[in-house]
Coordinates of C-alpha atoms and ligand atoms in Angstrom, one line a residue:
M1 CA -96.4 29.8 102.1
N2 CA -96.9 28.1 99.0
R3 CA -95.5 24.3 99.0
Y4 CA -94.8 21.9 96.2
D5 CA -93.5 18.1 96.0
Y6 CA -90.9 19.9 93.4
I7 CA -89.6 23.3 92.4
I8 CA -87.2 23.4 89.4
V9 CA -85.2 26.3 88.7
G10 CA -84.6 26.9 84.8
S11 CA -86.3 26.0 82.0
G12 CA -83.6 24.6 79.5
I13 CA -83.6 20.8 78.6
A14 CA -82.7 19.8 82.5
G15 CA -85.4 21.7 84.1
L16 CA -88.1 20.8 81.5
Y17 CA -87.3 17.2 80.9
T18 CA -87.1 16.8 84.7
A19 CA -90.2 18.8 85.4
L20 CA -92.1 16.8 82.8
L21 CA -91.1 13.5 84.6
A22 CA -91.4 14.7 87.9
K23 CA -95.2 15.5 87.3
K24 CA -96.0 12.1 87.3
H25 CA -95.0 12.0 90.9
G26 CA -96.4 15.2 92.5
S27 CA -96.7 19.1 92.4
V28 CA -94.5 20.9 90.2
L29 CA -93.4 24.8 90.2
V30 CA -90.8 25.8 87.4
I31 CA -89.3 29.2 87.8
T32 CA -87.0 30.5 85.3
K33 CA -85.7 33.6 84.7
G34 CA -86.3 34.9 81.4
S35 CA -89.3 33.7 79.1
I36 CA -89.5 29.7 79.0
D37 CA -87.2 29.4 75.9
D38 CA -84.5 32.0 77.3
C39 CA -81.6 29.5 77.9
N40 CA -78.5 28.0 76.2
T41 CA -80.4 24.7 75.6
R42 CA -81.9 26.7 72.4
Y43 CA -78.4 27.4 71.0
A44 CA -77.2 24.1 70.9
Q45 CA -76.2 23.1 67.3
G46 CA -74.0 19.9 67.1
G47 CA -76.4 17.6 68.6
I48 CA -76.5 15.0 70.9
A49 CA -74.2 12.2 71.6
A50 CA -75.3 8.3 72.5
A51 CA -74.3 5.4 70.8
V52 CA -77.2 4.0 68.8
G53 CA -75.3 3.8 65.4
K54 CA -74.6 0.5 63.8
Y55 CA -70.7 0.8 64.2
D56 CA -70.9 2.3 67.8
S57 CA -71.1 0.6 71.1
I58 CA -71.6 1.3 74.9
K59 CA -67.9 0.7 75.5
L60 CA -66.5 3.0 72.3
H61 CA -68.7 5.7 74.1
F62 CA -67.2 5.3 77.4
Q63 CA -63.9 5.3 76.4
D64 CA -64.1 8.4 74.3
T65 CA -65.8 10.3 77.0
I66 CA -63.0 9.0 79.5
A67 CA -59.9 9.6 77.0
A68 CA -61.4 13.3 76.7
G69 CA -61.8 13.7 80.6
D70 CA -58.0 13.5 80.8
G71 CA -57.6 11.6 84.0
L72 CA -60.3 13.0 86.0
C73 CA -63.6 11.4 84.7
D74 CA -66.0 9.5 87.3
E75 CA -66.0 6.3 86.0
D76 CA -69.2 4.9 87.6
A77 CA -70.9 8.3 86.4
V78 CA -69.6 7.6 82.5
S79 CA -70.6 4.2 82.8
I80 CA -74.2 5.2 83.7
L81 CA -74.2 7.9 81.0
V82 CA -73.2 5.9 78.3
N83 CA -75.6 2.9 79.2
E84 CA -78.5 5.0 79.7
A85 CA -78.2 7.7 76.8
P86 CA -80.1 5.3 74.3
E87 CA -83.1 4.9 76.4
R88 CA -83.2 8.8 77.2
I89 CA -83.3 9.7 73.1
T90 CA -86.1 7.2 72.9
D91 CA -87.5 9.6 75.4
L92 CA -86.9 12.8 73.5
V93 CA -88.2 10.7 70.4
N94 CA -91.5 10.2 72.3
F95 CA -92.0 13.8 73.3
G96 CA -91.7 14.6 69.8
V97 CA -88.1 15.9 68.8
P98 CA -87.5 15.2 65.2
F99 CA -84.3 13.8 64.6
D100 CA -82.7 13.9 61.3
T101 CA -82.8 10.7 59.5
I102 CA -81.4 9.3 56.1
D103 CA -83.2 6.6 54.5
G104 CA -85.4 5.9 57.3
E105 CA -82.6 5.4 59.8
I106 CA -81.5 8.2 62.4
A107 CA -78.7 10.3 60.8
L108 CA -75.3 10.4 62.7
T109 CA -72.4 12.7 62.6
M110 CA -68.9 13.0 63.7
E111 CA -67.6 15.5 66.2
A112 CA -64.0 16.1 67.8
A113 CA -62.8 13.3 69.7
H114 CA -65.5 10.9 68.9
S115 CA -64.2 7.8 67.6
V116 CA -67.4 7.2 65.2
P117 CA -70.3 9.1 64.0
R118 CA -72.3 9.3 67.1
I119 CA -74.1 12.8 67.1
L120 CA -77.9 12.8 66.5
H121 CA -79.2 16.0 65.3
A122 CA -82.6 17.8 64.3
G123 CA -83.1 20.5 61.6
G124 CA -79.8 20.0 60.6
D125 CA -77.8 22.3 63.1
A126 CA -81.0 23.4 64.8
T127 CA -81.0 20.6 67.5
G128 CA -81.3 22.7 70.6
E129 CA -84.2 24.6 69.0
H130 CA -86.2 21.5 68.4
V131 CA -85.2 20.0 71.7
E132 CA -86.2 23.3 73.5
V133 CA -89.4 24.0 71.8
T134 CA -90.8 20.6 71.8
L135 CA -90.1 20.0 75.6
S136 CA -91.5 23.7 76.3
K137 CA -94.7 22.7 74.4
Q138 CA -95.0 19.5 76.2
A139 CA -94.7 21.7 79.4
R140 CA -97.1 24.2 78.5
S141 CA -99.4 21.4 77.8
S142 CA -99.3 19.8 81.0
K143 CA -100.4 20.6 84.6
I144 CA -96.9 22.2 85.3
Q145 CA -96.9 25.6 87.0
I146 CA -94.2 27.8 85.3
L147 CA -93.3 31.1 86.6
E148 CA -91.5 33.1 84.1
N149 CA -89.4 36.3 84.8
C150 CA -88.9 35.1 88.2
L151 CA -85.3 34.9 89.6
A152 CA -84.0 32.6 92.5
T153 CA -82.6 34.7 94.8
E154 CA -81.7 32.1 98.0
I155 CA -82.1 28.6 98.7
I156 CA -83.8 28.3 102.3
A157 CA -82.0 25.2 104.2
E158 CA -82.4 24.4 107.9
N159 CA -79.8 22.0 109.3
G160 CA -78.9 20.6 106.1
I161 CA -82.0 19.7 104.7
V162 CA -83.7 22.1 101.6
K163 CA -86.8 23.6 102.5
G164 CA -87.8 25.8 99.8
I165 CA -86.3 29.0 97.7
K166 CA -86.9 32.7 97.9
T167 CA -87.7 34.5 94.4
L168 CA -88.2 37.8 92.9
D169 CA -90.4 38.6 90.4
Y170 CA -88.0 41.7 89.0
R171 CA -90.3 43.2 87.0
T172 CA -92.6 44.1 90.0
G173 CA -90.3 43.8 92.6
S174 CA -92.4 41.2 94.5
A175 CA -90.4 38.9 96.5
E176 CA -91.9 35.4 97.9
E177 CA -90.9 32.3 99.6
V178 CA -92.1 29.0 98.3
G179 CA -91.6 25.6 100.2
C180 CA -91.0 22.3 98.4
R181 CA -89.8 18.6 99.4
S182 CA -87.1 18.6 96.6
L183 CA -85.3 21.5 94.9
I184 CA -83.7 21.0 91.6
L185 CA -81.0 23.8 90.2
A186 CA -81.2 23.4 86.6
T187 CA -79.8 27.0 86.0
G188 CA -77.1 26.1 83.5
G189 CA -73.6 27.5 83.4
A190 CA -71.7 30.9 83.6
G191 CA -70.7 31.7 80.3
Q192 CA -71.4 35.5 80.8
L193 CA -68.1 35.6 83.0
F194 CA -66.3 35.8 79.9
K195 CA -66.3 38.9 77.4
F196 CA -66.2 36.7 74.1
N197 CA -68.7 33.8 75.0
T198 CA -71.4 31.6 73.0
N199 CA -74.0 31.5 75.8
S200 CA -77.3 33.1 76.5
D201 CA -77.7 36.2 78.6
V202 CA -79.5 34.5 81.2
V203 CA -76.5 31.9 82.0
T204 CA -74.7 33.9 85.2
G205 CA -73.8 31.3 87.4
D206 CA -76.6 31.9 89.3
G207 CA -76.8 27.9 90.5
I208 CA -73.5 27.9 91.4
A209 CA -74.3 31.2 93.7
L210 CA -77.2 29.6 95.0
A211 CA -75.9 26.6 95.9
F212 CA -72.4 27.7 97.4
N213 CA -74.3 30.3 99.8
A214 CA -76.4 27.8 101.0
G215 CA -73.4 25.3 102.1
A216 CA -73.4 23.0 99.1
E217 CA -70.0 21.6 97.5
I218 CA -68.8 23.0 94.3
T219 CA -65.9 21.3 92.4
D220 CA -64.0 21.1 89.3
M221 CA -64.5 25.1 88.6
E222 CA -61.1 25.6 87.3
F223 CA -62.2 23.4 83.9
F224 CA -63.9 25.8 81.5
Q225 CA -64.4 24.5 78.3
F226 CA -63.6 27.3 75.1
H227 CA -65.2 26.4 72.1
P228 CA -62.4 27.0 69.5
T229 CA -64.7 28.2 66.6
A230 CA -67.0 31.4 67.4
L231 CA -67.8 34.0 64.7
R232 CA -65.1 36.8 64.9
L233 CA -67.1 39.5 63.1
P234 CA -66.9 43.4 64.6
G235 CA -70.2 44.1 66.5
V236 CA -71.6 40.7 65.9
T237 CA -71.8 38.4 69.2
P238 CA -69.7 35.2 69.2
F239 CA -72.2 33.1 67.1
L240 CA -71.2 29.1 67.1
I241 CA -69.6 27.7 64.2
S242 CA -70.5 24.1 65.2
E243 CA -67.7 21.5 65.5
A244 CA -69.6 19.4 63.1
V245 CA -68.7 21.8 60.1
R246 CA -65.0 20.3 60.7
G247 CA -66.7 17.0 61.5
E248 CA -68.0 17.1 57.7
G249 CA -64.9 18.2 56.0
G250 CA -63.9 21.9 57.0
V251 CA -60.6 22.9 57.8
L252 CA -59.0 26.0 59.8
R253 CA -56.7 28.2 58.1
N254 CA -54.4 31.3 59.5
V255 CA -55.2 34.8 58.1
N256 CA -52.5 34.0 55.3
G257 CA -54.5 30.7 53.9
Y258 CA -52.2 28.1 55.6
R259 CA -53.7 25.2 57.0
F260 CA -52.2 25.3 60.5
M261 CA -53.7 22.3 62.5
P262 CA -51.7 19.4 61.4
D263 CA -48.5 21.2 62.4
Y264 CA -49.9 21.1 65.9
T265 CA -51.4 17.7 66.2
P266 CA -52.0 14.7 64.1
E267 CA -56.0 14.8 65.0
A268 CA -55.8 18.0 63.1
D269 CA -58.8 19.9 62.6
L270 CA -60.6 17.3 64.7
A271 CA -58.3 17.1 67.7
S272 CA -60.1 18.1 71.2
R273 CA -61.2 21.5 71.8
D274 CA -58.6 22.6 74.6
V275 CA -56.0 21.7 71.8
V276 CA -57.6 23.4 68.8
A277 CA -58.3 26.6 70.9
R278 CA -54.9 26.8 72.0
S279 CA -53.6 26.4 68.4
I280 CA -55.6 29.0 67.3
L281 CA -54.6 31.4 69.9
Y282 CA -51.1 30.3 69.3
E283 CA -51.8 31.2 65.6
M284 CA -53.4 34.3 66.0
K285 CA -50.6 35.1 67.8
K286 CA -48.0 34.3 65.2
T287 CA -50.0 36.3 62.7
G288 CA -50.7 39.4 64.8
S289 CA -54.4 38.8 64.0
D290 CA -57.7 38.4 65.9
K291 CA -58.8 35.7 64.0
V292 CA -58.6 32.6 61.8
F293 CA -60.8 31.2 59.3
I294 CA -63.1 28.1 58.7
D295 CA -62.8 26.8 55.1
A296 CA -65.8 25.1 54.2
I297 CA -66.0 26.1 50.6
H298 CA -64.8 22.9 49.3
L299 CA -68.1 21.1 50.9
P300 CA -70.6 20.5 48.4
T301 CA -73.4 23.2 48.5
S302 CA -76.2 21.2 49.3
I303 CA -74.2 19.9 52.5
T304 CA -73.5 23.3 53.8
T305 CA -77.1 24.2 53.4
T306 CA -78.7 21.1 54.6
R307 CA -76.5 20.2 57.1
F308 CA -76.1 24.0 58.5
P309 CA -79.0 25.7 57.4
H310 CA -79.0 27.8 60.7
I311 CA -75.2 28.7 60.6
Y312 CA -75.4 29.2 57.0
R313 CA -78.5 31.9 57.3
F314 CA -76.9 33.5 60.2
C315 CA -73.8 34.1 58.0
L316 CA -75.7 35.2 55.2
D317 CA -77.7 37.8 57.2
H318 CA -74.3 39.0 57.9
G319 CA -72.8 39.7 54.6
L320 CA -70.9 36.2 54.6
D321 CA -72.0 33.4 52.0
I322 CA -70.2 30.4 53.4
T323 CA -70.3 28.2 50.4
R324 CA -68.0 31.0 48.7
D325 CA -66.3 33.0 51.6
L326 CA -64.0 31.7 54.7
I327 CA -65.6 32.0 57.9
P328 CA -63.5 34.4 60.5
V329 CA -63.4 32.8 63.9
A330 CA -61.8 32.9 67.4
P331 CA -62.2 31.0 70.6
A332 CA -64.9 31.7 73.1
A333 CA -66.1 30.6 76.2
H334 CA -68.5 28.1 76.2
Y335 CA -69.3 25.5 79.0
M336 CA -68.8 25.3 82.4
I337 CA -67.4 21.4 83.3
G338 CA -67.6 22.3 86.8
G339 CA -70.5 23.1 89.3
V340 CA -72.7 21.7 92.1
K341 CA -71.2 18.2 93.2
T342 CA -73.6 15.7 92.9
D343 CA -73.9 12.0 93.8
N344 CA -74.7 9.7 90.9
W345 CA -78.5 10.4 91.5
G346 CA -78.0 14.3 91.4
E347 CA -78.2 14.8 95.1
T348 CA -76.1 17.5 96.5
N349 CA -74.5 17.1 100.2
I350 CA -77.6 19.4 101.1
A351 CA -80.6 16.8 101.5
G352 CA -83.3 17.5 99.2
L353 CA -81.2 19.9 97.0
F354 CA -80.5 18.3 93.5
A355 CA -78.6 19.9 90.5
V356 CA -78.7 18.8 86.9
G357 CA -77.4 19.7 83.6
E358 CA -74.5 22.4 83.1
T359 CA -75.0 23.8 86.7
A360 CA -74.3 20.1 88.0
C361 CA -70.8 18.6 88.5
T362 CA -71.7 14.7 88.0
G363 CA -68.2 14.1 87.2
V364 CA -68.7 12.7 83.7
H365 CA -66.7 15.5 81.9
G366 CA -63.8 14.9 84.0
A367 CA -61.1 17.7 83.1
N368 CA -62.9 18.4 79.7
R369 CA -66.3 17.5 78.1
L370 CA -66.8 15.4 75.1
A371 CA -68.6 17.5 72.4
S372 CA -72.5 16.6 72.6
N373 CA -72.2 14.9 75.8
S374 CA -74.5 17.7 77.6
L375 CA -77.7 17.5 76.7
I376 CA -77.6 13.7 77.3
E377 CA -75.9 14.3 80.5
A378 CA -78.8 16.6 81.7
L379 CA -81.5 13.9 80.4
V380 CA -79.5 10.9 82.0
F381 CA -79.2 12.5 85.6
G382 CA -82.5 13.9 85.1
R383 CA -84.3 10.9 84.8
R384 CA -82.2 9.8 88.0
I385 CA -83.1 12.5 90.2
I386 CA -86.8 11.8 89.6
E387 CA -86.1 8.1 90.0
K388 CA -84.8 8.8 93.4
T389 CA -87.2 11.2 94.7
R390 CA -90.5 9.4 93.7
K391 CA -89.7 6.9 96.2
R392 CA -90.0 9.7 98.8
A393 CA -92.9 11.6 97.4
G394 CA -95.5 11.3 100.8
R395 CA -92.7 9.9 103.1
R396 CA -90.8 12.3 105.9
A397 CA -88.5 14.8 104.9
P398 CA -84.7 13.3 104.0
A399 CA -82.4 13.0 106.8
A400 CA -79.3 15.3 106.5
R401 CA -76.4 14.2 104.4
R402 CA -72.6 14.0 105.0
G403 CA -70.3 16.4 103.2
T404 CA -66.8 15.3 101.5
K405 CA -63.8 15.5 103.9
A406 CA -61.6 17.3 101.5
C407 CA -63.5 20.3 100.9
Q408 CA -61.7 23.8 101.2
Q409 CA -62.8 27.4 101.7
L410 CA -62.1 30.5 99.0
S411 CA -59.1 31.9 100.6
Q412 CA -58.7 35.2 102.5
R413 CA -56.9 37.9 100.3
Q414 CA -55.1 41.2 101.0
V415 CA -57.6 43.5 99.0
P416 CA -55.7 45.6 96.6
K417 CA -55.5 49.3 97.5
T418 CA -57.0 50.5 93.9
V419 CA -59.4 48.0 91.8
P420 CA -61.5 49.3 89.0
A421 CA -65.2 49.6 90.1
P422 CA -67.0 46.2 89.4
S423 CA -69.3 46.2 86.4
L424 CA -70.2 43.3 84.1
S425 CA -68.1 44.6 81.4
A426 CA -65.0 44.9 84.0
L427 CA -65.6 41.5 85.3
Q428 CA -65.7 40.0 81.6
R429 CA -62.7 41.8 80.5
L430 CA -60.7 40.6 83.6
L431 CA -61.7 37.0 83.3
C432 CA -60.9 36.9 79.6
D433 CA -57.5 38.5 80.2
K434 CA -56.4 36.9 83.1
V435 CA -58.5 33.6 83.7
G436 CA -59.1 32.5 79.9
I437 CA -57.6 29.8 77.6
I438 CA -53.9 30.3 78.8
R439 CA -53.1 30.9 82.5
H440 CA -50.4 31.6 84.6
Q441 CA -50.1 32.5 88.5
Q442 CA -49.2 36.3 88.1
S443 CA -52.5 36.8 85.7
L444 CA -54.3 34.2 88.3
T445 CA -53.4 36.2 91.3
K446 CA -54.1 39.7 90.0
A447 CA -57.9 38.3 89.1
A448 CA -58.2 36.4 92.4
D449 CA -57.2 39.8 94.1
I450 CA -59.4 42.0 92.4
L451 CA -62.3 39.5 92.7
A452 CA -62.2 39.3 96.5
A453 CA -62.4 43.1 96.7
W454 CA -65.3 43.4 94.3
Q455 CA -66.9 40.9 96.4
K456 CA -66.5 42.8 99.7
S457 CA -67.3 46.2 97.9
L458 CA -70.4 44.8 96.2
A459 CA -73.8 46.2 97.9
P460 CA -76.6 43.4 98.8
P461 CA -78.4 42.6 95.5
T462 CA -82.1 44.0 95.0
D463 CA -82.8 43.5 91.1
R464 CA -81.8 41.2 88.5
P465 CA -78.8 42.9 87.5
S466 CA -77.1 43.3 90.9
Y467 CA -78.0 39.5 91.6
E468 CA -76.2 38.4 88.5
L469 CA -73.3 40.8 89.5
N470 CA -72.9 39.5 92.6
N471 CA -73.6 35.7 91.3
L472 CA -70.6 36.2 88.6
V473 CA -68.1 37.6 91.0
L474 CA -68.6 34.8 93.2
T475 CA -68.6 32.2 90.6
G476 CA -65.7 34.3 88.9
R477 CA -64.0 33.6 92.5
L478 CA -64.6 30.1 92.4
V479 CA -62.9 29.6 89.2
T480 CA -60.0 32.0 89.6
E481 CA -59.1 30.4 93.0
A482 CA -59.3 26.6 91.7
A483 CA -57.0 27.7 88.8
L484 CA -54.6 29.0 90.9
L485 CA -54.6 26.0 93.1
R486 CA -54.2 23.5 90.3
E487 CA -50.6 23.4 89.8
E488 CA -50.5 21.5 86.3
S489 CA -52.2 21.7 82.8
R490 CA -54.8 19.0 82.4
G491 CA -58.0 19.0 80.0
A492 CA -59.3 22.6 79.9
H493 CA -57.1 23.8 82.3
F494 CA -53.5 25.2 81.1
R495 CA -51.1 27.1 82.7
T496 CA -47.6 28.2 80.9
D497 CA -46.1 28.0 84.8
F498 CA -46.9 24.5 84.9
P499 CA -47.5 23.0 81.3
Q500 CA -47.8 19.4 82.0
S501 CA -50.2 17.4 84.1
S502 CA -49.0 15.7 87.6
P503 CA -50.4 12.6 88.8
Q504 CA -50.5 14.5 92.2
W505 CA -53.4 16.6 90.8
Q506 CA -55.2 13.5 89.7
R507 CA -57.8 14.7 92.2
H508 CA -60.3 17.3 92.6
I509 CA -60.6 20.7 94.1
I510 CA -64.1 20.9 96.2
F511 CA -64.9 24.5 97.7
T512 CA -67.5 24.7 100.4
R513 CA -68.5 27.9 102.1
Ligands
FAD601 C1 -73.9 27.8 71.5 C2 -73.9 26.6 72.0 C3 -74.2 25.6 71.4 C4 -73.9 24.3 72.3 N1 -73.8 23.1 71.4 C5 -74.1 21.7 72.0 C6 -74.3 20.8 71.4 O1 -74.4 20.6 70.3 N2 -74.4 19.4 72.4 C7 -74.4 19.5 73.3 O2 -74.6 18.2 74.2 N3 -74.2 20.6 74.1 C8 -74.4 21.5 73.5 N4 -73.9 22.7 74.1 C9 -74.3 22.9 75.3 C10 -75.7 22.6 76.1 O3 -76.7 23.3 75.0 C11 -76.1 23.1 77.4 O4 -74.9 22.6 78.2 C12 -77.4 22.7 77.8 O5 -78.3 23.4 76.9 C13 -77.3 23.4 79.3 O6 -78.9 23.1 79.5 P1 -79.4 23.5 80.9 O7 -80.9 22.9 80.8 O8 -78.5 22.9 82.3 O9 -79.1 24.7 81.0 P2 -79.6 25.9 80.2 O10 -80.4 25.5 79.1 O11 -78.9 27.1 79.8 O12 -81.0 26.8 81.1 C14 -80.6 27.2 82.1 C15 -82.2 27.9 82.9 O13 -81.7 28.6 83.8 C16 -82.6 29.7 83.8 N5 -82.1 30.3 85.3 C17 -80.9 30.6 85.3 N6 -80.3 31.1 86.6 C18 -81.7 31.4 87.2 C19 -82.4 32.1 88.3 N7 -81.6 32.5 89.3 N8 -83.5 31.7 88.8 C20 -84.6 31.4 87.7 N9 -83.9 30.7 86.5 C21 -82.6 30.8 86.4 C22 -82.4 30.3 82.8 O14 -83.4 31.4 82.7 C23 -82.5 29.1 81.8 O15 -84.3 28.8 81.7 C24 -73.9 24.1 73.6 C25 -74.3 25.4 74.2 C26 -74.2 26.6 73.6 C27 -74.0 28.0 74.1

């Protein structure tokens, strides 16, 4: 069996940035499911948050993150995030990410729930693409070994210590085992759980399933962020219309042309994502429509085309000139707030197993992620993983770690007699209909029963689609069971049967196998 100091699963911002740091301290293998740039990072538009502006401060960034997290942020993790963010931006600049500037100064934009303009961007609304392409070029020109079209299928661990990973080259069917000292999961989120989502099709909850099956703790899965404004055009995938469009002055209107957000909240169009997403759903229901509109027509054409060239071009290609036409939008699943539970050094309860980026739950987002805090989270905690592990290079394997006492297992369920056959589209419809933005006990129970039945009936996976379906069903169960347990509404989790937050629930739900 080949052995590496580091194996990193995933080649988005979390995987590649961590790999570039790791290569200074040992041998590195990156395993990635598609080609190197197939990931969510590439799609990020709005930008990356860090308190680098004249009118900003670490304290303000801290306060905004805590306020968005609605009582569930880990304050130590947030403090680490906001303090280390400016230096991580310098790292990106040094790698060659071409952030936009105005008169020689870094350009900063405003996004919902930030109290000052704080968001750095590149290529207008093509931040993620610039970050991904810069890091992947760096990784390719370094000595990092990269295996593309390779699926991580199972973590090898013994007595609570990681030993390596099983992989499948799904084009040839060849399965292998590779050993390592540190295994870093950077597999992204699980947006493909939902019919309407903004995510890449490689994002199927694999890291959650790999970690859970190996005995890792998984937390905060009930909090799934829906982006309020994804393009809603027949036959077109729900392409994101960045919050920054509203940050620059765009406003939401219902199908009758009425500007509705001020009726729901004083923050109007720049309220937090969960509030805007729910308000849009109510408005869609009220007007009997499947969409609302963003009105950016009044913005100067030069702003629209230079700040949002990507969105402008995408819409134009689909017959919409957003300098003249309203943009039809509806909410779509966007970001997995929960994930593999880590400490402030990115390590899980399994010694040598780390998680970073969207697949990890460091505690910085609490119950609701502040916009543009996820790219920066991947950098800050990726760096900390390497800080921690480099001290171990050449030493004995790490000792087994203790888990959290308050963990629970997935509940046993009475499997219903008749259930639809499991398939990706059936799963995505189920989650969208019953575990979406607005939830209640009956629909959650129905979904939980069906998911449990599917989990029992699925055959052992053999190829990429069957691994992905197995992983999504397990991840969907974790989301649904956590949403059922949390009998309150908080952050991104909203239940009509428990519409208020409750002090009793100012705690986390943690699952383990
Ligand atoms: C449309 C869109 C816009 C966004 N805009 C912003 C923004 O402006 N600012 C912000 O901060 N965040 C934004 N986000 C969120 C942010 O982009 C993601 O949270 C972040 O990019 C996640 O990075 P990652 O490296 O953790 O995962 P990803 O970039 O998703 O990468 C995951 C990697 O894991 C690989 N992988 C998965 N499973 C396996 C497996 N079993 N075996 C091998 N490889 C595997 C994938 O192939 C991929 O390479 C946006 C997200 C979307 C979808």
